[in-house]
Coordinates of C-alpha atoms in Angstrom, one line a residue:
Chain P
T1 CA 0.0 0.0 0.0
M2 CA 1.0 3.6 -0.4
E3 CA 1.6 4.1 3.4
F4 CA 4.2 1.3 3.2
K5 CA 5.8 2.8 0.1
I6 CA 6.2 6.2 1.8
I7 CA 7.6 4.6 4.9
E8 CA 10.1 2.7 2.7
E9 CA 11.1 6.0 1.1
I10 CA 11.6 7.6 4.5
W11 CA 13.9 4.9 5.7
K12 CA 16.1 5.3 2.7
I13 CA 16.7 8.9 3.9
F14 CA 17.4 8.1 7.6
K15 CA 19.7 5.6 9.4
R16 CA 18.1 3.7 12.2
D17 CA 19.1 4.6 15.7
P18 CA 21.2 1.7 16.9
K19 CA 19.6 2.1 20.4
E20 CA 16.2 1.5 18.8
L21 CA 15.1 -2.1 19.7
L22 CA 12.0 -2.7 17.5
G23 CA 11.3 -2.8 13.7
I24 CA 10.4 0.3 11.7
D25 CA 6.7 -0.7 11.5
D26 CA 6.5 -1.4 15.3
S27 CA 6.3 1.1 18.2
V28 CA 9.4 3.0 19.2
A29 CA 11.5 1.5 21.9
V30 CA 14.8 3.1 22.8
K31 CA 17.4 1.9 25.3
L32 CA 18.1 4.9 27.5
F33 CA 20.8 3.8 30.0
G34 CA 21.4 1.0 32.4
K35 CA 20.1 -2.4 31.7
E36 CA 16.4 -2.3 32.0
N37 CA 15.3 1.2 31.1
I38 CA 13.7 1.3 27.7
L39 CA 11.6 4.3 26.6
V40 CA 8.6 3.1 24.7
M41 CA 6.7 5.6 22.6
N42 CA 3.9 5.7 20.1
V43 CA 2.1 8.4 18.2
D44 CA -1.4 8.0 16.7
T45 CA -3.4 10.6 15.0
F46 CA -7.2 10.8 14.7
D47 CA -8.1 12.9 11.7
E48 CA -11.7 13.8 10.9
T49 CA -11.0 13.4 7.2
T50 CA -10.9 9.6 7.5
D51 CA -11.5 8.6 11.0
W52 CA -14.9 10.0 11.9
L53 CA -17.7 7.5 12.5
P54 CA -21.4 8.3 12.6
G55 CA -22.4 8.9 16.2
L56 CA -18.9 9.5 17.5
S57 CA -18.8 12.3 20.2
F58 CA -15.9 14.5 21.1
Y59 CA -15.6 12.5 24.3
D60 CA -15.3 9.3 22.3
V61 CA -12.6 10.9 20.0
G62 CA -10.6 11.8 23.1
W63 CA -11.0 8.3 24.5
K64 CA -10.3 6.6 21.2
S65 CA -7.3 8.7 20.3
T66 CA -5.7 8.0 23.6
I67 CA -6.4 4.3 23.6
S68 CA -5.1 3.9 20.1
S69 CA -1.8 5.6 21.0
L70 CA -1.4 3.9 24.4
S71 CA -2.3 0.4 23.1
D72 CA 1.0 0.1 21.2
V73 CA 3.0 1.1 24.3
V74 CA 1.3 -1.3 26.6
V75 CA 1.2 -4.3 24.2
K76 CA 5.0 -4.0 23.9
G77 CA 5.4 -4.1 27.7
G78 CA 5.7 -0.4 28.4
K79 CA 4.4 0.9 31.7
P80 CA 2.3 4.0 30.9
L81 CA 3.9 7.3 32.1
G82 CA 2.5 10.3 30.2
C83 CA 1.2 11.7 27.0
L84 CA 1.3 14.8 24.8
V85 CA -1.8 15.8 22.9
S86 CA -1.7 18.0 19.8
L87 CA -5.0 19.3 18.4
G88 CA -5.9 20.8 15.0
I89 CA -8.9 23.0 15.8
P90 CA -11.3 24.5 13.2
N91 CA -12.6 27.9 14.1
T92 CA -16.1 26.5 14.1
L93 CA -15.4 24.2 17.0
S94 CA -16.7 25.2 20.5
T95 CA -14.6 25.3 23.6
E96 CA -17.1 22.9 25.1
S97 CA -16.3 20.3 22.4
I98 CA -12.6 20.6 23.2
R99 CA -13.4 20.2 26.9
E100 CA -15.4 17.0 26.1
F101 CA -12.5 15.7 24.1
Y102 CA -10.2 16.1 27.0
L103 CA -12.7 14.4 29.4
G104 CA -12.3 11.4 27.1
V105 CA -8.5 11.6 27.3
R106 CA -8.7 12.0 31.1
D107 CA -10.9 8.9 31.7
V108 CA -8.4 6.7 29.7
C109 CA -5.5 8.4 31.6
K110 CA -7.2 7.6 34.9
E111 CA -7.7 3.9 34.1
H112 CA -4.2 3.4 32.9
G113 CA -2.2 5.6 35.2
L114 CA -1.2 7.9 32.3
R115 CA -0.5 11.5 32.9
L116 CA -1.2 14.4 30.5
W117 CA 2.1 16.2 30.2
G118 CA 1.5 18.8 27.5
G119 CA 0.9 19.2 23.9
D120 CA 0.0 22.0 21.5
L121 CA -3.1 23.6 19.9
N122 CA -3.3 24.7 16.3
E123 CA -5.8 26.4 14.3
S124 CA -6.7 24.3 11.3
K125 CA -9.3 23.7 8.6
V126 CA -9.9 20.1 9.9
F127 CA -10.1 18.6 13.4
Y128 CA -7.2 16.3 14.3
A129 CA -5.8 14.9 17.5
S130 CA -2.4 13.5 17.7
V131 CA -1.6 11.6 20.9
V132 CA 2.0 10.6 21.8
S133 CA 2.1 8.1 24.6
V134 CA 5.2 7.4 26.6
G135 CA 6.1 4.4 28.8
L136 CA 9.0 2.7 30.3
A137 CA 9.8 -1.0 30.0
K138 CA 12.3 -3.4 31.5
K139 CA 12.1 -5.6 28.4
V140 CA 10.1 -5.0 25.2
I141 CA 8.1 -7.6 23.3
P142 CA 9.0 -7.5 19.7
R143 CA 6.9 -8.5 16.7
N144 CA 9.6 -10.9 15.5
G145 CA 9.8 -13.3 18.4
A146 CA 7.2 -15.9 17.5
K147 CA 8.6 -19.5 17.2
P148 CA 7.2 -22.6 15.6
G149 CA 5.3 -24.5 18.3
D150 CA 4.1 -21.3 20.1
V151 CA 0.5 -20.9 21.0
V152 CA -1.4 -17.8 19.7
F153 CA -3.5 -16.0 22.2
S154 CA -5.8 -12.9 22.1
T155 CA -7.3 -10.7 24.7
G156 CA -10.7 -10.8 23.0
L157 CA -12.8 -12.5 20.3
F158 CA -13.5 -11.1 16.9
S159 CA -15.1 -8.9 15.6
I160 CA -18.1 -7.0 16.9
N161 CA -16.3 -4.0 15.4
S162 CA -16.6 -5.3 11.8
L163 CA -20.3 -5.6 12.1
A164 CA -20.6 -2.3 13.9
Y165 CA -18.8 -0.5 11.0
K166 CA -21.2 -2.1 8.6
I167 CA -24.1 -0.9 10.6
L168 CA -22.9 2.6 11.3
L169 CA -21.5 3.3 7.8
N170 CA -24.7 2.1 6.1
G171 CA -27.0 3.9 8.5
L172 CA -28.7 0.7 9.8
S173 CA -30.0 0.2 13.3
P174 CA -28.1 -2.2 15.5
P175 CA -29.8 -5.6 16.2
D176 CA -31.2 -6.3 19.7
R177 CA -28.6 -6.6 22.5
F178 CA -25.9 -5.4 20.2
N179 CA -23.7 -3.0 22.1
I180 CA -21.9 -0.6 19.7
D181 CA -20.0 1.2 22.5
H182 CA -16.8 -0.8 22.1
V183 CA -16.4 0.9 18.7
Y184 CA -16.6 4.3 20.3
R185 CA -14.7 3.6 23.5
P186 CA -12.4 0.6 23.0
K187 CA -10.7 -1.0 26.0
I188 CA -7.3 -2.5 26.4
P189 CA -5.8 -4.5 29.3
T190 CA -4.1 -2.4 32.0
F191 CA -0.4 -2.7 32.3
Q192 CA -1.0 -3.9 35.9
K193 CA -2.8 -7.0 34.5
W194 CA -0.8 -7.4 31.3
S195 CA 2.6 -7.2 33.1
N196 CA 1.9 -10.6 34.6
F197 CA 2.1 -12.2 31.2
L198 CA 5.2 -10.5 29.9
S199 CA 7.7 -13.2 30.9
Y200 CA 5.8 -15.8 28.8
I201 CA 5.3 -13.8 25.7
T202 CA 7.5 -14.2 22.6
S203 CA 5.8 -11.7 20.3
S204 CA 2.9 -9.3 20.3
I205 CA 0.8 -6.8 18.3
D206 CA -2.5 -5.0 18.8
S207 CA -5.2 -5.6 16.3
S208 CA -5.6 -1.9 15.3
D209 CA -5.5 -2.6 11.6
G210 CA -7.7 -5.6 11.6
L211 CA -7.2 -9.3 12.4
A212 CA -5.9 -10.5 9.1
L213 CA -3.4 -7.7 8.7
S214 CA -2.2 -7.8 12.3
L215 CA -1.6 -11.5 12.2
N216 CA 0.2 -11.2 8.9
L217 CA 2.5 -8.5 10.2
L218 CA 3.3 -10.8 13.2
A219 CA 4.0 -13.9 10.9
K220 CA 6.0 -11.9 8.5
A221 CA 8.2 -10.2 11.1
S222 CA 8.8 -13.6 12.9
K223 CA 9.3 -15.5 9.6
V224 CA 6.7 -18.1 10.7
K225 CA 3.4 -19.5 9.7
I226 CA 0.4 -18.7 11.9
V227 CA -2.7 -20.9 11.9
I228 CA -5.9 -19.8 13.6
D229 CA -9.0 -21.7 14.2
E230 CA -12.4 -20.4 13.0
E231 CA -14.1 -22.1 15.9
L232 CA -11.8 -20.4 18.5
V233 CA -11.5 -16.9 17.1
L234 CA -15.0 -15.7 16.5
D235 CA -17.2 -13.9 19.1
P236 CA -20.2 -16.2 19.5
F237 CA -22.8 -13.4 19.7
F238 CA -21.3 -11.8 16.6
K239 CA -21.4 -15.2 14.8
E240 CA -25.0 -15.7 15.8
I241 CA -26.1 -12.3 14.4
C242 CA -24.1 -12.7 11.2
E243 CA -25.7 -16.1 10.6
K244 CA -29.1 -14.6 11.3
I245 CA -28.7 -11.9 8.7
G246 CA -26.7 -13.9 6.2
L247 CA -23.2 -12.5 6.5
D248 CA -20.0 -14.5 6.6
P249 CA -18.6 -13.8 10.1
L250 CA -15.1 -15.1 9.3
R251 CA -14.6 -12.9 6.3
L252 CA -16.0 -9.9 8.2
A253 CA -13.9 -10.5 11.3
L254 CA -10.7 -11.0 9.3
Y255 CA -10.9 -8.2 6.8
E256 CA -13.5 -5.7 7.8
G257 CA -12.8 -5.1 11.5
G258 CA -10.0 -3.0 13.0
E259 CA -9.4 -0.7 15.9
E260 CA -10.4 -3.4 18.4
Y261 CA -7.0 -2.9 20.1
T262 CA -7.3 -6.5 21.2
F263 CA -3.8 -7.8 22.0
L264 CA -2.6 -10.7 19.9
F265 CA 0.4 -12.6 21.3
T266 CA 2.4 -15.8 21.1
V267 CA 3.7 -17.9 24.0
H268 CA 5.9 -21.0 24.1
N269 CA 3.6 -24.0 24.4
E270 CA 5.0 -25.1 27.7
Y271 CA 3.6 -21.9 29.2
E272 CA 0.1 -22.3 27.7
K273 CA -1.4 -23.4 31.1
N274 CA 0.4 -20.7 33.0
V275 CA -1.1 -18.0 30.8
L276 CA -4.6 -19.4 31.2
K277 CA -4.2 -19.7 34.9
E278 CA -2.7 -16.2 35.2
A279 CA -5.6 -14.8 33.1
E280 CA -8.1 -16.3 35.5
A281 CA -6.1 -15.0 38.5
V282 CA -6.1 -11.4 37.3
D283 CA -9.5 -11.6 35.6
L284 CA -8.3 -10.8 32.1
E285 CA -10.0 -12.3 29.1
V286 CA -7.5 -14.5 27.2
Y287 CA -8.3 -16.9 24.4
K288 CA -6.2 -19.4 22.7
I289 CA -7.0 -18.8 19.0
G290 CA -4.3 -20.8 17.1
Y291 CA -0.7 -21.9 16.9
V292 CA 2.6 -21.0 15.2
D293 CA 4.3 -23.4 12.7
Q294 CA 7.2 -23.5 10.4
G295 CA 6.5 -21.8 7.0
E296 CA 5.0 -18.5 6.2
G297 CA 1.7 -16.6 6.0
V298 CA -1.5 -16.8 8.0
W299 CA -4.0 -19.5 7.6
V300 CA -7.4 -20.4 9.1
K301 CA -8.7 -23.8 9.9
R302 CA -12.4 -23.7 8.8
R303 CA -15.1 -25.5 10.7
E304 CA -15.1 -28.4 8.2
G305 CA -11.4 -28.9 8.7
K306 CA -10.1 -27.2 5.5
I307 CA -7.2 -24.8 5.8
E308 CA -7.5 -21.5 3.9
K309 CA -5.1 -18.6 3.4
V310 CA -5.7 -15.4 5.3
H311 CA -4.6 -12.5 3.0
E312 CA -2.5 -9.6 4.1
R313 CA -5.1 -6.9 3.9
G314 CA -7.2 -4.7 6.1
W315 CA -7.7 -1.1 6.8
I316 CA -4.6 0.9 6.2
Q317 CA -4.0 4.6 6.0
G318 CA -3.4 5.6 2.5
E319 CA -5.2 2.7 0.8
R320 CA -7.7 5.2 -0.3
W321 CA -5.3 7.9 -1.2
G322 CA -5.1 9.2 -4.8
L323 CA -1.3 9.6 -4.7
Chain C
T1 CA -5.8 35.0 24.3
M2 CA -8.0 32.0 23.3
E3 CA -5.1 29.6 23.4
F4 CA -4.4 30.4 27.0
K5 CA -8.1 30.1 27.9
I6 CA -8.3 26.6 26.4
I7 CA -5.1 25.6 28.2
E8 CA -6.6 26.9 31.4
E9 CA -9.7 24.8 30.9
I10 CA -7.6 21.7 30.2
W11 CA -5.7 22.1 33.4
K12 CA -8.9 22.2 35.3
I13 CA -9.6 18.7 34.1
F14 CA -6.1 17.2 34.7
K15 CA -3.9 17.0 37.7
R16 CA -0.3 17.8 37.0
D17 CA 2.2 14.9 37.2
P18 CA 4.2 15.5 40.4
K19 CA 7.3 14.2 38.5
E20 CA 6.9 17.0 36.0
L21 CA 9.4 19.8 36.7
L22 CA 8.4 22.7 34.5
G23 CA 5.3 25.0 34.2
I24 CA 2.3 24.2 32.1
D25 CA 3.3 26.7 29.4
D26 CA 6.9 25.4 29.3
S27 CA 8.3 22.3 27.7
V28 CA 7.7 18.9 29.3
A29 CA 10.4 17.7 31.7
V30 CA 9.8 14.6 33.7
K31 CA 12.0 13.0 36.3
L32 CA 12.5 9.4 35.2
F33 CA 14.6 7.7 37.9
G34 CA 17.9 8.3 39.6
K35 CA 19.2 11.7 40.2
E36 CA 20.0 13.2 36.9
N37 CA 17.8 11.6 34.3
I38 CA 15.1 14.0 33.1
L39 CA 13.1 13.3 30.0
V40 CA 12.6 16.6 28.1
M41 CA 10.0 16.6 25.4
N42 CA 8.2 19.1 23.2
V43 CA 5.7 18.8 20.4
D44 CA 5.2 21.5 17.8
T45 CA 2.9 21.3 14.8
F46 CA 3.2 23.1 11.5
D47 CA -0.3 23.5 9.9
E48 CA -0.6 24.9 6.4
T49 CA -3.8 26.6 7.5
T50 CA -1.9 29.2 9.5
D51 CA 1.8 28.5 9.1
W52 CA 2.5 28.6 5.4
L53 CA 4.7 31.5 4.2
P54 CA 5.1 32.5 0.6
G55 CA 8.2 30.8 -0.9
L56 CA 8.4 28.1 1.7
S57 CA 9.4 24.7 0.2
F58 CA 8.6 21.3 1.6
Y59 CA 12.3 21.0 2.5
D60 CA 11.9 24.2 4.5
V61 CA 8.8 22.9 6.3
G62 CA 10.6 19.8 7.3
W63 CA 13.5 21.9 8.6
K64 CA 11.4 24.4 10.4
S65 CA 9.0 21.9 12.0
T66 CA 12.0 20.0 13.4
I67 CA 13.8 23.1 14.7
S68 CA 10.7 24.6 16.3
S69 CA 10.1 21.3 18.2
L70 CA 13.8 20.7 19.1
S71 CA 14.4 24.3 20.1
D72 CA 12.3 24.0 23.3
V73 CA 14.2 20.8 24.3
V74 CA 17.7 22.2 23.8
V75 CA 17.0 25.6 25.4
K76 CA 15.8 23.8 28.5
G77 CA 19.1 21.8 28.7
G78 CA 17.9 18.6 27.0
K79 CA 20.5 16.6 24.9
P80 CA 18.7 15.7 21.7
L81 CA 17.9 12.0 21.4
G82 CA 15.1 11.3 18.9
C83 CA 11.9 12.5 17.3
L84 CA 8.6 11.3 16.1
V85 CA 7.0 12.9 13.0
S86 CA 3.2 12.8 12.3
L87 CA 2.0 14.0 8.9
G88 CA -1.4 15.0 7.6
I89 CA -1.2 14.4 3.9
P90 CA -3.7 15.7 1.4
N91 CA -4.3 13.3 -1.5
T92 CA -3.0 15.9 -4.0
L93 CA 0.4 15.8 -2.4
S94 CA 3.2 14.0 -4.3
T95 CA 5.5 11.4 -2.8
E96 CA 8.3 13.7 -3.9
S97 CA 7.1 16.6 -1.7
I98 CA 6.9 14.2 1.2
R99 CA 10.5 13.1 0.5
E100 CA 11.6 16.7 0.4
F101 CA 10.0 17.3 3.7
Y102 CA 11.9 14.5 5.3
L103 CA 15.2 15.7 3.7
G104 CA 14.7 18.9 5.7
V105 CA 14.0 16.9 8.9
R106 CA 17.1 14.9 8.2
D107 CA 19.4 17.8 7.8
V108 CA 18.3 19.3 11.2
C109 CA 18.7 15.8 12.7
K110 CA 22.2 15.5 11.4
E111 CA 23.3 18.8 12.8
H112 CA 21.9 18.2 16.2
G113 CA 22.5 14.5 16.7
L114 CA 18.8 13.8 16.7
R115 CA 17.4 10.4 15.4
L116 CA 14.2 9.9 13.6
W117 CA 12.5 7.1 15.6
G118 CA 9.1 6.9 14.0
G119 CA 5.7 8.6 13.6
D120 CA 2.6 8.2 11.6
L121 CA 1.0 9.2 8.3
N122 CA -2.6 10.3 7.9
E123 CA -4.7 11.2 5.0
S124 CA -6.1 14.6 5.6
K125 CA -7.7 17.6 3.8
V126 CA -4.8 19.8 5.0
F127 CA -1.1 19.4 5.3
Y128 CA 0.3 19.3 8.8
A129 CA 3.5 18.1 10.4
S130 CA 3.7 17.4 14.1
V131 CA 7.2 16.8 15.4
V132 CA 7.8 15.5 18.9
S133 CA 11.4 15.9 20.1
V134 CA 12.8 14.0 22.9
G135 CA 16.0 14.7 24.9
L136 CA 17.6 13.8 28.2
A137 CA 18.8 16.4 30.8
K138 CA 20.8 16.2 34.0
K139 CA 19.2 19.5 35.1
V140 CA 16.5 21.5 33.3
I141 CA 16.5 25.2 33.1
P142 CA 13.1 26.6 34.1
R143 CA 11.4 29.8 33.0
N144 CA 10.9 30.9 36.6
G145 CA 14.5 31.1 37.8
A146 CA 15.5 34.7 36.8
K147 CA 16.6 36.8 39.8
P148 CA 16.9 40.6 40.2
G149 CA 20.5 41.5 39.3
D150 CA 20.8 38.8 36.6
V151 CA 22.0 39.8 33.2
V152 CA 19.8 39.0 30.1
F153 CA 21.5 37.4 27.2
S154 CA 20.4 36.2 23.8
T155 CA 21.9 34.1 21.1
G156 CA 21.1 36.5 18.3
L157 CA 19.9 40.0 17.6
F158 CA 16.4 41.0 16.6
S159 CA 14.6 40.8 14.2
I160 CA 15.4 40.2 10.6
N161 CA 12.3 37.9 10.8
S162 CA 9.9 40.7 11.5
L163 CA 11.0 42.5 8.3
A164 CA 11.0 39.3 6.3
Y165 CA 7.4 38.6 7.3
K166 CA 6.4 42.1 6.2
I167 CA 8.2 41.6 2.9
L168 CA 6.9 38.1 2.2
L169 CA 3.3 38.6 3.3
N170 CA 3.0 41.8 1.3
G171 CA 4.6 40.3 -1.8
L172 CA 7.5 42.8 -1.8
S173 CA 11.0 42.1 -3.0
P174 CA 13.7 42.0 -0.4
P175 CA 16.2 44.9 -0.3
D176 CA 19.8 44.3 -1.4
R177 CA 21.9 42.0 0.8
F178 CA 18.8 41.0 2.7
N179 CA 19.0 37.3 3.3
I180 CA 15.5 35.8 3.9
D181 CA 16.8 32.3 4.4
H182 CA 16.7 32.4 8.2
V183 CA 12.9 32.7 8.1
Y184 CA 12.8 29.5 6.1
R185 CA 15.6 27.6 7.8
P186 CA 16.1 29.0 11.3
K187 CA 19.1 27.8 13.2
I188 CA 19.6 27.1 16.9
P189 CA 22.7 26.5 19.0
T190 CA 23.7 22.8 19.1
F191 CA 23.5 21.1 22.5
Q192 CA 27.3 20.6 22.3
K193 CA 27.8 24.4 22.4
W194 CA 24.9 25.3 24.6
S195 CA 25.8 22.7 27.3
N196 CA 28.8 24.9 28.2
F197 CA 26.5 27.6 29.5
L198 CA 24.0 25.5 31.4
S199 CA 25.7 25.8 34.8
Y200 CA 25.5 29.6 34.6
I201 CA 21.9 30.0 33.4
T202 CA 19.0 30.8 35.8
S203 CA 16.1 30.8 33.3
S204 CA 15.6 30.4 29.6
I205 CA 13.1 30.5 26.8
D206 CA 13.3 30.5 23.0
S207 CA 11.8 33.5 21.1
S208 CA 9.3 31.4 19.1
D209 CA 6.4 33.7 19.8
G210 CA 8.2 36.9 19.3
L211 CA 10.6 39.0 21.5
A212 CA 8.0 40.9 23.5
L213 CA 5.9 37.9 24.4
S214 CA 8.8 35.6 25.1
L215 CA 10.4 38.2 27.5
N216 CA 7.1 38.8 29.2
L217 CA 6.6 35.0 29.7
L218 CA 10.0 34.9 31.3
A219 CA 9.4 37.9 33.6
K220 CA 6.0 36.7 34.6
A221 CA 7.1 33.2 35.4
S222 CA 10.1 34.5 37.4
K223 CA 8.1 37.3 39.1
V224 CA 10.7 39.9 38.1
K225 CA 11.0 42.9 35.9
I226 CA 13.1 42.7 32.7
V227 CA 14.7 45.7 31.2
I228 CA 16.2 45.5 27.7
D229 CA 18.2 48.1 25.9
E230 CA 17.2 49.3 22.4
E231 CA 20.8 49.9 21.5
L232 CA 21.8 46.3 22.4
V233 CA 18.9 44.2 21.1
L234 CA 18.5 45.3 17.5
D235 CA 20.3 43.7 14.6
P236 CA 22.3 46.6 13.0
F237 CA 21.6 45.6 9.4
F238 CA 17.9 45.3 10.2
K239 CA 17.9 48.7 11.9
E240 CA 19.7 50.3 8.9
I241 CA 17.1 49.0 6.4
C242 CA 14.2 49.9 8.7
E243 CA 15.4 53.4 8.9
K244 CA 16.0 53.6 5.2
I245 CA 12.4 52.6 4.4
G246 CA 10.8 54.5 7.3
L247 CA 9.8 51.7 9.6
D248 CA 10.2 51.6 13.4
P249 CA 12.7 48.8 14.0
L250 CA 12.0 48.4 17.7
R251 CA 8.3 48.1 17.3
L252 CA 8.8 45.6 14.5
A253 CA 11.4 43.5 16.4
L254 CA 9.3 43.4 19.6
Y255 CA 5.8 42.7 18.2
E256 CA 6.0 41.5 14.6
G257 CA 8.8 38.9 14.7
G258 CA 8.7 35.4 16.0
E259 CA 10.0 32.0 15.1
E260 CA 13.5 33.2 15.4
Y261 CA 14.2 30.4 17.9
T262 CA 16.9 32.7 19.3
F263 CA 17.6 31.6 22.9
L264 CA 16.9 34.2 25.6
F265 CA 18.5 33.5 29.0
T266 CA 19.4 35.0 32.3
V267 CA 22.7 34.6 34.2
H268 CA 23.8 35.8 37.7
N269 CA 25.8 38.9 37.1
E270 CA 29.0 37.5 38.6
Y271 CA 29.1 35.0 35.7
E272 CA 28.6 37.6 32.9
K273 CA 32.2 37.5 31.9
N274 CA 32.3 33.7 32.0
V275 CA 29.4 33.6 29.6
L276 CA 31.0 35.9 27.2
K277 CA 34.4 34.1 27.4
E278 CA 32.7 30.7 26.9
A279 CA 30.8 32.1 23.9
E280 CA 34.0 33.2 22.3
A281 CA 35.7 29.8 23.1
V282 CA 32.9 27.7 21.5
D283 CA 32.1 30.3 18.7
L284 CA 28.5 30.9 19.7
E285 CA 26.9 34.3 19.2
V286 CA 25.9 35.6 22.6
Y287 CA 24.7 39.2 23.2
K288 CA 24.0 41.0 26.4
I289 CA 20.6 42.7 25.9
G290 CA 19.5 43.8 29.3
Y291 CA 19.1 43.1 33.0
V292 CA 16.7 41.7 35.6
D293 CA 15.3 43.9 38.3
Q294 CA 12.8 43.7 41.1
G295 CA 9.2 44.5 40.0
E296 CA 7.3 43.2 37.1
G297 CA 6.8 43.4 33.3
V298 CA 9.2 44.0 30.5
W299 CA 10.6 47.4 29.7
V300 CA 12.9 48.8 27.1
K301 CA 15.4 51.6 27.5
R302 CA 15.1 53.8 24.4
R303 CA 18.1 55.4 22.7
E304 CA 17.3 58.8 24.3
G305 CA 17.2 57.2 27.8
K306 CA 13.4 57.0 28.3
I307 CA 12.1 53.6 29.6
E308 CA 8.9 52.3 27.9
K309 CA 6.7 49.3 28.6
V310 CA 6.9 46.3 26.4
H311 CA 3.5 44.8 26.1
E312 CA 2.7 41.1 26.4
R313 CA 1.7 40.4 22.9
G314 CA 2.9 38.8 19.8
W315 CA 2.0 36.0 17.5
I316 CA -0.1 33.4 19.4
Q317 CA -2.1 30.5 18.0
G318 CA -5.7 31.2 18.3
E319 CA -5.5 34.9 18.4
R320 CA -7.2 34.9 15.0
W321 CA -9.7 32.2 15.9
G322 CA -13.4 32.9 15.7
L323 CA -14.1 30.8 18.8

């Protein structure tokens, strides 16, 4: 995609910092000094041009921008410290809307022990919010550490979001008992809970760009094959609704979701039970969804036993650009 | 101004991080661990809506965005480490323009030992570039440390920029020998040079928002009066041109400049000579421009000896907003 092409161009111009520990498409993790002091940072920008969803409030935008930035820090093993928020503010925007935005930021900060440190405000023709999250880690979890034999886990099932997008973007009304809030105010594990798993984890990524793409990024970075199981990966309620209205839940979950911020991670198989026990002890949803094998690409075992390829696509910035 | 009002609202919502060492209008400096490990960060956004100048190239935008972000880190005593760059990219923008932008970023990075760590790319209706600079300091220089009796120094004279803005924004052609490049590609002292002065400095700020406003921010934070000398503060070539074309150079330099990124700093008077000697030794331009006294506000001693008030105004984001 175009985003990847631009990123490639950029890294022809710059040399990588030798103190940087992760890949160019991962979060930023920089060894500061001493043995276990790694600065983990991530920036994520919400831009109304492409990211606005029907029904989204300014509170939600504040929430979502902060989660999407923080998610990459936490999933890599960074303990949240603080954030900087930059806003582009059209002159039609009320101070009250800006206040609501910051209330959303604040509530995420409160839950995750993140501090607002600063930022900047800019007059602009469009609304955008760029959140930089900063954390510290003793050890960072890379994308490229998955090994054949590992078990693939996730902190949630997929993908209520894919259905929610279909509903929202087509102006439909949600079915009974269908809670669309997760799209507006996604949740991620706190570092306090997540830190209990760090010693077991060989690789990790959040599913911000959709399940198919995120798993492919993990498999490619680790030079392994990932096989997930249709029976294990789908949210049962989501599956039930899809079947009722005649949509293919697997296709939807793989290619049309995104921004779930569910953590996907791999663990050496001898620790599988430890992970499940720990999950129960700290009350964190953790699901085994597949395994890692020698080879390449991502594959899904269908209900009837057939194994199909999961393509490397999903929602990427720039796919819709006219560049 | 409106920007200050919004910032006030924001800090009603959030509690300050007790590990944060500077004021809310200053850069971000956070004590990490140990005695002398302070993370210094600053974010600055270039937005074409308000920041575009006639003649500015994408290379210049990359250069300027990086300098304006880095300047606040260096002036506070932070050794440059790395930066994150977020772009808003209209679909009419060529990959070549983006490449040029990053060449400007790279050249500033090279000069200052800054590394590009990462960032994000976003489709948008406007072009914006948000640069987050990160440094480490053993000790940060606050805005509020100026004491009566201190000497006021600057790393440059004022203000070619104010005249350049007049020329560019009115479509005039620059007079002979008038080099407008500094507006496009401002320069700041390297940390290597600047670090020699840190032990003498009691307070500092860069003149990003213009001379009058920057000095007022310093005086207000330190609860002191600052008196500058018209004879010492004006760039002689700038003064010569102003007088030739009938403009008041002092008024222009005080209120119509900005984005010089000249460092303004105060030093206990017993170190005045050390500063000047050091400046010569490391080949850094340093000018004595005034002194600190008891009282409040900023004042200027005119050529004829009269002392006039320097008002707290200049170019601030949001002044032109319709909020």
